[in-house]
PDB file of C-alpha atoms in Angstrom:
ATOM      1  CA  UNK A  13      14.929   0.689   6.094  1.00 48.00           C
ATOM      2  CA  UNK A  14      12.405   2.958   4.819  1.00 57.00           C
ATOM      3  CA  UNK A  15      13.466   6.024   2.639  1.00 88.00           C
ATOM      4  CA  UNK A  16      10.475   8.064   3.902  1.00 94.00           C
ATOM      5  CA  UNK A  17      10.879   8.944   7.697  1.00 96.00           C
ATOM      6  CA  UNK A  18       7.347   9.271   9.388  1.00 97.00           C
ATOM      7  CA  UNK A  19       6.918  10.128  13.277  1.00 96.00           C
ATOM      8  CA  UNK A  20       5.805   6.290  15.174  1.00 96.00           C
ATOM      9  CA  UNK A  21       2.506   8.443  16.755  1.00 97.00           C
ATOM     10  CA  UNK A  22       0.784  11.919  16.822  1.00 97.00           C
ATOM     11  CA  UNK A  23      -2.458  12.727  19.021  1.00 97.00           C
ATOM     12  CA  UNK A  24      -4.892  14.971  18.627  1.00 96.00           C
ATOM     13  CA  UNK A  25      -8.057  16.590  20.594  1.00 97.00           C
ATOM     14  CA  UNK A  26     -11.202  15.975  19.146  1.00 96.00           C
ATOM     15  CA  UNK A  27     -11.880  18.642  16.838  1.00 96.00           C
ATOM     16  CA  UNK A  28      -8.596  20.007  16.447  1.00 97.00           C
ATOM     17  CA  UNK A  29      -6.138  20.334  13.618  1.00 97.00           C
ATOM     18  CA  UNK A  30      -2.930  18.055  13.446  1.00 97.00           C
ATOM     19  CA  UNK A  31      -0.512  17.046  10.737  1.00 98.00           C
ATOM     20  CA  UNK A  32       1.051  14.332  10.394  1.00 98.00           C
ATOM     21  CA  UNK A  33       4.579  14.476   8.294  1.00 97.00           C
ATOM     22  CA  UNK A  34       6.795  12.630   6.192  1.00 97.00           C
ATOM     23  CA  UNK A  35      10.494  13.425   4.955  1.00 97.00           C
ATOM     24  CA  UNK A  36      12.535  11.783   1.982  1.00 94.00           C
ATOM     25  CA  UNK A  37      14.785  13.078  -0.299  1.00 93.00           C
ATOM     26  CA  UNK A  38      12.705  11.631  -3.294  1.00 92.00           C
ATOM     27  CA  UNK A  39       9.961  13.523  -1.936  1.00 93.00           C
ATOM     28  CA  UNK A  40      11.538  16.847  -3.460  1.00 93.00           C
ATOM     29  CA  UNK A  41      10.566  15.319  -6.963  1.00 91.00           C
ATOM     30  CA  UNK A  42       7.730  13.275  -6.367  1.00 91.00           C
ATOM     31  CA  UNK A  43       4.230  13.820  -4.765  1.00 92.00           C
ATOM     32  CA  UNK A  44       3.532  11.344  -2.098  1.00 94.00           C
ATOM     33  CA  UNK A  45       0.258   9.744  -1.343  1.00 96.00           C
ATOM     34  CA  UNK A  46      -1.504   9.276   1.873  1.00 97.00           C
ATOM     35  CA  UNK A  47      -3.063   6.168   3.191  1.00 98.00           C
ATOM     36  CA  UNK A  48      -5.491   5.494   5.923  1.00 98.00           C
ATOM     37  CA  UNK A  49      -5.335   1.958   7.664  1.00 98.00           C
ATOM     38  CA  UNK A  50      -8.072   0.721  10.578  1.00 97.00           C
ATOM     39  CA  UNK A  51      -7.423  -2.385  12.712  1.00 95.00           C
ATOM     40  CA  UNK A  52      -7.635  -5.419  10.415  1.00 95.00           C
ATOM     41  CA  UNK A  53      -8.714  -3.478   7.093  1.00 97.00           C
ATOM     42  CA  UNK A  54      -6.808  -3.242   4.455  1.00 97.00           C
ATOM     43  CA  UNK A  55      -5.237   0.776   3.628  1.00 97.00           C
ATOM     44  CA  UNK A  56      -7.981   3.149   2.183  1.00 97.00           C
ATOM     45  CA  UNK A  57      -6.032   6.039  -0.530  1.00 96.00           C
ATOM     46  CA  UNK A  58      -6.849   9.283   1.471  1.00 97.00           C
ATOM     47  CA  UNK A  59      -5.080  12.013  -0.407  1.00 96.00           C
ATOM     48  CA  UNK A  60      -2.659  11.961  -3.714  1.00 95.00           C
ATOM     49  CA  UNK A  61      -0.943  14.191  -5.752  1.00 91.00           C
ATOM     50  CA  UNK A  62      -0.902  17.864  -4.879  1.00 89.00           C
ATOM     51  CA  UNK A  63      -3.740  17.699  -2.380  1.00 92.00           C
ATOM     52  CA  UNK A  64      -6.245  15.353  -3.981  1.00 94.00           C
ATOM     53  CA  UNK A  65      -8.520  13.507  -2.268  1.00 96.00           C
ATOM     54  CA  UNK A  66     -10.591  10.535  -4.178  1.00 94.00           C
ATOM     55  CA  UNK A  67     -14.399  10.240  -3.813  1.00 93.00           C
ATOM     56  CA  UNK A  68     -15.398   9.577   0.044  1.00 95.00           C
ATOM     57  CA  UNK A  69     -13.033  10.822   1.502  1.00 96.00           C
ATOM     58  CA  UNK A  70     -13.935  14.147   3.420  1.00 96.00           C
ATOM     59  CA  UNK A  71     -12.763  17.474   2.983  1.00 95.00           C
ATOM     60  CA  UNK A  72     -11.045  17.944   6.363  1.00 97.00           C
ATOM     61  CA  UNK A  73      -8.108  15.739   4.917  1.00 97.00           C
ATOM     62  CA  UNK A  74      -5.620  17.627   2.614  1.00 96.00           C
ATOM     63  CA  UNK A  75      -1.753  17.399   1.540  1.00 95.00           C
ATOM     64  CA  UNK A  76       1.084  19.641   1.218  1.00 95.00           C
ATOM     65  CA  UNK A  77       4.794  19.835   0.417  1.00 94.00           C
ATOM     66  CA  UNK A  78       7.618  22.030   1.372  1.00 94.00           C
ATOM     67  CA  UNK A  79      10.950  20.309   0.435  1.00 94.00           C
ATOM     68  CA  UNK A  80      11.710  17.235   1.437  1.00 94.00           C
ATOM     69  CA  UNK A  81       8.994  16.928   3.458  1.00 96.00           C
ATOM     70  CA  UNK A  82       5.351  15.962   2.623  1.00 96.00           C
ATOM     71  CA  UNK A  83       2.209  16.395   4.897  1.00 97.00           C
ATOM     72  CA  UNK A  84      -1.157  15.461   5.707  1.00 97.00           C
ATOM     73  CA  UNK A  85      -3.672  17.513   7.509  1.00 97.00           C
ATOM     74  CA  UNK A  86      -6.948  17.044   8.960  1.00 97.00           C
ATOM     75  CA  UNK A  87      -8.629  19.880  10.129  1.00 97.00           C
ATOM     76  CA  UNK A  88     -11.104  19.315  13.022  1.00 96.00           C
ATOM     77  CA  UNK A  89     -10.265  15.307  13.491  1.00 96.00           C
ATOM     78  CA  UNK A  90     -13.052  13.286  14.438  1.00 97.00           C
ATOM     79  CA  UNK A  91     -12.731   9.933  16.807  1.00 97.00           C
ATOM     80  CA  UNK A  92     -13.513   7.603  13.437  1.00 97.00           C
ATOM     81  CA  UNK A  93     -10.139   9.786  12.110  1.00 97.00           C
ATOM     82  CA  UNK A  94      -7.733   7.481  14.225  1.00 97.00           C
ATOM     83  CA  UNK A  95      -5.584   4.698  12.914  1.00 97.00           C
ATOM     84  CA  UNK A  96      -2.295   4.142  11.051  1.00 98.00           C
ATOM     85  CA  UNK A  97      -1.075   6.616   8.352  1.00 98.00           C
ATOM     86  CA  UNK A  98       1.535   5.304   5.874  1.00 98.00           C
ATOM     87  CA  UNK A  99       3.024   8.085   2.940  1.00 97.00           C
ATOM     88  CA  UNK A 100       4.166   6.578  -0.084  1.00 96.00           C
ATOM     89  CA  UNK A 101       6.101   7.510  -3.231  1.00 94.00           C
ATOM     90  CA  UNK A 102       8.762   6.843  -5.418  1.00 91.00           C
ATOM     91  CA  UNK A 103      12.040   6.045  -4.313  1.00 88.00           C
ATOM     92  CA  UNK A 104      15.496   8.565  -4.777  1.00 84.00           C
ATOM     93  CA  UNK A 105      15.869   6.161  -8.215  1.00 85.00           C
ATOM     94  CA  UNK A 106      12.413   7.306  -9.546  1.00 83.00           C
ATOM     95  CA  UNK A 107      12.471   3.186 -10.239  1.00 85.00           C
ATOM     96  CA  UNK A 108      10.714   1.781  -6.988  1.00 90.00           C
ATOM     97  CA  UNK A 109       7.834   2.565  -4.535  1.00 92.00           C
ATOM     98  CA  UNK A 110       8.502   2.658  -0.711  1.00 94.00           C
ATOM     99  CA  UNK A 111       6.264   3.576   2.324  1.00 96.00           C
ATOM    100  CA  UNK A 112       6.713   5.120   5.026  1.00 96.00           C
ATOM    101  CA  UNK A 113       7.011   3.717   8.514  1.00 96.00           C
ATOM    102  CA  UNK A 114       3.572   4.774   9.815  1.00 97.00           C
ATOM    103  CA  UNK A 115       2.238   7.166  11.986  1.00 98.00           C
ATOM    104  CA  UNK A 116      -0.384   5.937  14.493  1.00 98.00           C
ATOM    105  CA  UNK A 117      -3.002   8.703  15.278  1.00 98.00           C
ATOM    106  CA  UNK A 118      -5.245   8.715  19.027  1.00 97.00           C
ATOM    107  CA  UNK A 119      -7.827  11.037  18.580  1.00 96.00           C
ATOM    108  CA  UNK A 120      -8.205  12.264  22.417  1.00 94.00           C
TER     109      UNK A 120
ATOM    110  CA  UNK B  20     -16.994   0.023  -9.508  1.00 94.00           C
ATOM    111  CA  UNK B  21     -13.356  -0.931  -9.083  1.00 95.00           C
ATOM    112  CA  UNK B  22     -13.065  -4.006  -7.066  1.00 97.00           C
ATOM    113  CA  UNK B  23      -9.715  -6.268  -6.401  1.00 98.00           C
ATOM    114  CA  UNK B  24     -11.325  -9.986  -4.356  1.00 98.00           C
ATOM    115  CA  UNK B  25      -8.383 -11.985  -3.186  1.00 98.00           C
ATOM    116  CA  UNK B  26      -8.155 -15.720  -1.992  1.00 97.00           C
ATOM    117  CA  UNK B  27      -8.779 -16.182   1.111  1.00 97.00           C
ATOM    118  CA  UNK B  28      -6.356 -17.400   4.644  1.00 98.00           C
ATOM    119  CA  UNK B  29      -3.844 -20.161   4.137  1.00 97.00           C
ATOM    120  CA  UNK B  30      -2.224 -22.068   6.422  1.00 98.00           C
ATOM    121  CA  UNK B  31       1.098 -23.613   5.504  1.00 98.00           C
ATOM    122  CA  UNK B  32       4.017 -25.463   6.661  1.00 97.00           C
ATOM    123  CA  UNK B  33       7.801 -24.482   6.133  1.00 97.00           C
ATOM    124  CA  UNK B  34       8.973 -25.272   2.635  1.00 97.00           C
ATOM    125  CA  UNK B  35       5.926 -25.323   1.206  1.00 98.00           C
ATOM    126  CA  UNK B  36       4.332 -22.708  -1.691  1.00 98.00           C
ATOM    127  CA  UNK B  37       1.295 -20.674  -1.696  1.00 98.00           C
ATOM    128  CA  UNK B  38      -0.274 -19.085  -4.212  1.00 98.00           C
ATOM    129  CA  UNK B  39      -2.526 -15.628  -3.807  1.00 98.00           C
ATOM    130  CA  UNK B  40      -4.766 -14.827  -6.325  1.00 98.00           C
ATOM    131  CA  UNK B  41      -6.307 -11.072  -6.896  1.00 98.00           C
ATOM    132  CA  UNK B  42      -9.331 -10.900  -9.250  1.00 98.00           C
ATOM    133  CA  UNK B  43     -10.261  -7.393 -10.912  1.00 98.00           C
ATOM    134  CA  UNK B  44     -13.511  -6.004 -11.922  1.00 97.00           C
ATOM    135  CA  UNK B  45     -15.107  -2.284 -12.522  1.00 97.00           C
ATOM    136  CA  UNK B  46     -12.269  -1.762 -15.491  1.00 96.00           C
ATOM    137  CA  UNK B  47      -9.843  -3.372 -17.954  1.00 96.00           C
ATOM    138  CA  UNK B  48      -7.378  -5.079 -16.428  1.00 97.00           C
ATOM    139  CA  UNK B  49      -4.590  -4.409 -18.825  1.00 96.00           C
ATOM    140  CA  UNK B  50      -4.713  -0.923 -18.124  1.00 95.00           C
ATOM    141  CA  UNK B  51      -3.233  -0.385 -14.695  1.00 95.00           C
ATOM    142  CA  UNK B  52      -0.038  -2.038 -13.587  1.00 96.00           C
ATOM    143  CA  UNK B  53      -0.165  -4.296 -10.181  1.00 97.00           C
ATOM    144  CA  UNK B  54       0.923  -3.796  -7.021  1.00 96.00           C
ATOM    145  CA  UNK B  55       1.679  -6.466  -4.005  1.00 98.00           C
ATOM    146  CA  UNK B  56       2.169  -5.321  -0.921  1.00 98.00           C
ATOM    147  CA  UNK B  57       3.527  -7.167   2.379  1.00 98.00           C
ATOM    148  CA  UNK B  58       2.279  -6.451   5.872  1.00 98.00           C
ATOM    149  CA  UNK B  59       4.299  -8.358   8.657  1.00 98.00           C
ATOM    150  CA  UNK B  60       1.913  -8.595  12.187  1.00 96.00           C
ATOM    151  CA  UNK B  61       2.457  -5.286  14.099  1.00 95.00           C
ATOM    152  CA  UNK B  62       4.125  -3.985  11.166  1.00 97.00           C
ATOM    153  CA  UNK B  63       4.043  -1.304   8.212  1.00 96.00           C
ATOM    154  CA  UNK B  64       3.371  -1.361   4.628  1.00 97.00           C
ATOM    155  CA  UNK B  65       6.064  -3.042   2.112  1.00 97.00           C
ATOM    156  CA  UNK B  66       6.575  -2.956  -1.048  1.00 96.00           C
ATOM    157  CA  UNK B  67       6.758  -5.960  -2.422  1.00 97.00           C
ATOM    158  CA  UNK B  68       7.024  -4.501  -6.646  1.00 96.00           C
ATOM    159  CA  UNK B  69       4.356  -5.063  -9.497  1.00 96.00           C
ATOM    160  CA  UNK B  70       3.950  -6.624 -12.571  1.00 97.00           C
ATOM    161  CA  UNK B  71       2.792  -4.432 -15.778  1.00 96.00           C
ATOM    162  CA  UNK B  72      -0.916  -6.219 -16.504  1.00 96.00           C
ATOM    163  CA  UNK B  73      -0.216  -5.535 -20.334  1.00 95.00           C
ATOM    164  CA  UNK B  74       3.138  -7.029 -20.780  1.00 96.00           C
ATOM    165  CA  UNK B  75       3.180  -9.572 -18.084  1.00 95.00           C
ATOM    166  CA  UNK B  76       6.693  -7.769 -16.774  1.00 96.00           C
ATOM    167  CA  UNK B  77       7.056  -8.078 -13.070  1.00 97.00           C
ATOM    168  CA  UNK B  78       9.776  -6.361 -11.289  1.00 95.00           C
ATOM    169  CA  UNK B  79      10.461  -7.097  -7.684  1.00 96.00           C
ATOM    170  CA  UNK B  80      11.971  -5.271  -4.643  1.00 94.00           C
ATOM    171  CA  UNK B  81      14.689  -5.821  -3.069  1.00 92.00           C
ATOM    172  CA  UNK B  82      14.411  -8.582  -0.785  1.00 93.00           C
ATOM    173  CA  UNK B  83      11.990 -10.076  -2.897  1.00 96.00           C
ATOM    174  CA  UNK B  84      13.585 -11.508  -5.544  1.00 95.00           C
ATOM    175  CA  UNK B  85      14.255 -15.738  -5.634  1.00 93.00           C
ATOM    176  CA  UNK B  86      11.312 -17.150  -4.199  1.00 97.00           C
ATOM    177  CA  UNK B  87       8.592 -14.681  -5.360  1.00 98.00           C
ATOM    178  CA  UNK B  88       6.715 -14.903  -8.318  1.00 98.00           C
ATOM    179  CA  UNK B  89       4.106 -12.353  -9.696  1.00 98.00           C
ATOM    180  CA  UNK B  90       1.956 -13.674 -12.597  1.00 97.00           C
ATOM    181  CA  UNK B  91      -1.179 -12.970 -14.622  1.00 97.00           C
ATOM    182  CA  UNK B  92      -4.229 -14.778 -16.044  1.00 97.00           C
ATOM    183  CA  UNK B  93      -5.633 -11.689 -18.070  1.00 97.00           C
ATOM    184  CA  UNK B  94      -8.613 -13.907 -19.248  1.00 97.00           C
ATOM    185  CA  UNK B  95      -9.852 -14.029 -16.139  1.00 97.00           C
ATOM    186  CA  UNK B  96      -8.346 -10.250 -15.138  1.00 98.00           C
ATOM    187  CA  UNK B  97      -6.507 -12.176 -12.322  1.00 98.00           C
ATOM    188  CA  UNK B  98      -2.871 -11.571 -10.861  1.00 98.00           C
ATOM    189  CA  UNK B  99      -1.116 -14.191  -8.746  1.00 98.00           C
ATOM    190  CA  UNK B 100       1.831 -13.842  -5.876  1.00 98.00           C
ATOM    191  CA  UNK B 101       3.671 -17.091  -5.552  1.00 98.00           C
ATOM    192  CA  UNK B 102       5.880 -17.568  -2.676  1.00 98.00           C
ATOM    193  CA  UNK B 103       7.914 -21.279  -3.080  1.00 97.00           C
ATOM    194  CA  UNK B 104       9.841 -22.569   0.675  1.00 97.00           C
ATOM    195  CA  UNK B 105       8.334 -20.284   2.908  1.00 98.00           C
ATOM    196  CA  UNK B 106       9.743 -19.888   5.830  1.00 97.00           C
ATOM    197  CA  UNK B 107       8.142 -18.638   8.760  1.00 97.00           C
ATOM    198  CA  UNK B 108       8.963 -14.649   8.516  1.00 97.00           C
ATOM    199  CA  UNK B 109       6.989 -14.983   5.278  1.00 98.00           C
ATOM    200  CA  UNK B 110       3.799 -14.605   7.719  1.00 98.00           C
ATOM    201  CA  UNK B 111       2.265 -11.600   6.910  1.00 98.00           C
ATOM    202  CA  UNK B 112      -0.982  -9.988   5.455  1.00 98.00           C
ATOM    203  CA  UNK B 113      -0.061  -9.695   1.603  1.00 98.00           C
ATOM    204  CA  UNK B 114      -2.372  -7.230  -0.376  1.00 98.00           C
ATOM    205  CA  UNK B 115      -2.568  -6.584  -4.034  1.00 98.00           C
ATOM    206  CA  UNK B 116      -2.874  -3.042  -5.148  1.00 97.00           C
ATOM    207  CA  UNK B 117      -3.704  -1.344  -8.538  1.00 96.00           C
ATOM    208  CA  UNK B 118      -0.992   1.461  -9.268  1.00 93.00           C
ATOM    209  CA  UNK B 119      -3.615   4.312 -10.294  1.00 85.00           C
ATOM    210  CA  UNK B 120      -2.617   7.713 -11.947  1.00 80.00           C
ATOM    211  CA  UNK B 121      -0.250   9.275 -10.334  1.00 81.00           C
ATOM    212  CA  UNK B 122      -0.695   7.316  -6.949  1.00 87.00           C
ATOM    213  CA  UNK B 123       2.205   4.519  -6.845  1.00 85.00           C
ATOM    214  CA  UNK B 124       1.484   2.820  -4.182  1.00 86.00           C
ATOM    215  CA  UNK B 125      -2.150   1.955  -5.554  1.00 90.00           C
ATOM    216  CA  UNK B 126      -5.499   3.961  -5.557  1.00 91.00           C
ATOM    217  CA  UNK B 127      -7.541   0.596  -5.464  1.00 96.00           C
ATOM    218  CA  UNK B 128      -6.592  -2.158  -2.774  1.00 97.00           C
ATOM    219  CA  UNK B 129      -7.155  -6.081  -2.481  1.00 98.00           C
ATOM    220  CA  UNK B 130      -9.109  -6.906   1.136  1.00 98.00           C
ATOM    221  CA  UNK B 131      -5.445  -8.958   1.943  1.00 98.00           C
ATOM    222  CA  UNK B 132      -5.051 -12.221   2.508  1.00 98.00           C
ATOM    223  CA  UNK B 133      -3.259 -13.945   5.506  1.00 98.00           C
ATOM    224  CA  UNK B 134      -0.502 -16.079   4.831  1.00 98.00           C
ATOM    225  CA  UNK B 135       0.585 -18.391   7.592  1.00 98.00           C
ATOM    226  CA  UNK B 136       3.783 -20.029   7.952  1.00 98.00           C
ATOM    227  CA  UNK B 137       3.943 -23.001  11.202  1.00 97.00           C
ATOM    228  CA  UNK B 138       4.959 -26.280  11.567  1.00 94.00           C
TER     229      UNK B 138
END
């Protein structure tokens, strides 16, 4: 079982805001990062760190923490937004990664 | 640019082995450790562990450990995922990942590669 809980799915109207959330105890000392995954592509990184987002990747997405929980947000979703979102980090050890469970986004 | 190619499909009976292969290019491959990643159909991400590119140390998950073997051919900036007597849960999308700054779970990922176990 996964040490990072994520919610199974989240919807959202075009346009609008939603966040999508992940809880772990190791998140409290470790930043999480925030993957992306379409239909039969492999994940794409979409935010890391505090709130950092690699090159490509728009400026609606962005991170936060509070806790033991981690989030991502996109602000004004657009219909090429939806697909699986998997957080990731260290484990309570520090010593191993884990993901989370996923959280499959409908864009409406 | 940073690019990680892997092998492609394989079909395979139980009890067999496979071998992956992930080839780096856009920067040294000693640099950044390795990631592999497992991806069951209809299922999440799992960590499968790494293996550091500059020492050749791998160090596996939990539930990994026996019958999988990570492993290197720095000449060629290649890493390799061996699974020996698969069985047919080993069926899976298995991706290769390269464990960036401060991003774990890899900044740079493989394309996968489809591993798939039937008699």
């Amino acid at each position: 079982s996964s040490e990072l809980t994520q919610d199974p799915a989240v919807s959202v109207a075009l346009g609008q805001t939603v966040r999508i959330t992940c809880q772990g105890d190791s998140l409290r000392s470790f930043y999480a990062s925030w993957y992306q995954q379409k239909p039969g592509q492999a994940p794409v990184l979409v935010i890391y760190g505090k709130s950092n987002r690699p090159s490509g990747i728009p400026d609606r997405f962005s991170g936060s923490r509070s806790g033991n929980t981690t989030s991502l947000t996109i602000t004004g979703a657009q219909a090429e937004d939806e697909g699986d979102y998997y957080c990731n980090s260290r484990d309570s050890s520090g010593d191993d990664v884990v993901f989370g469970g996923g959280t499959k986004l409908t864009v409406l | 640019q940073v690019q990680l190619v892997q092998s492609g499909s394989e079909l395979k009976k139980p009890g067999a082995s496979v071998k992956v292969s992930c080839k780096a290019s856009g920067y040294t491959f000693t640099t950044y450790t390795m990631n592999w990643v497992r991806q069951a159909p209809g299922q999440g991400l799992e960590w499968m562990g790494w293996i550091n590119t500059n020492t050749g140390n791998p160090t596996y998950a939990q539930g990994f450990t026996g019958r999988f073997v990570f492993s290197l051919d720095t000449s060629v900036s290649t890493a390799y995922l061996q699974i020996d007597s698969l069985k047919a849960e080993d069926t899976a999308v298995y991706y290769c990942a390269r464990v960036g700054t401060a991003v774990a779970g890899g900044d740079y990922w493989g394309q996968g590669t489809l591993v798939t176990v039937s008699s």
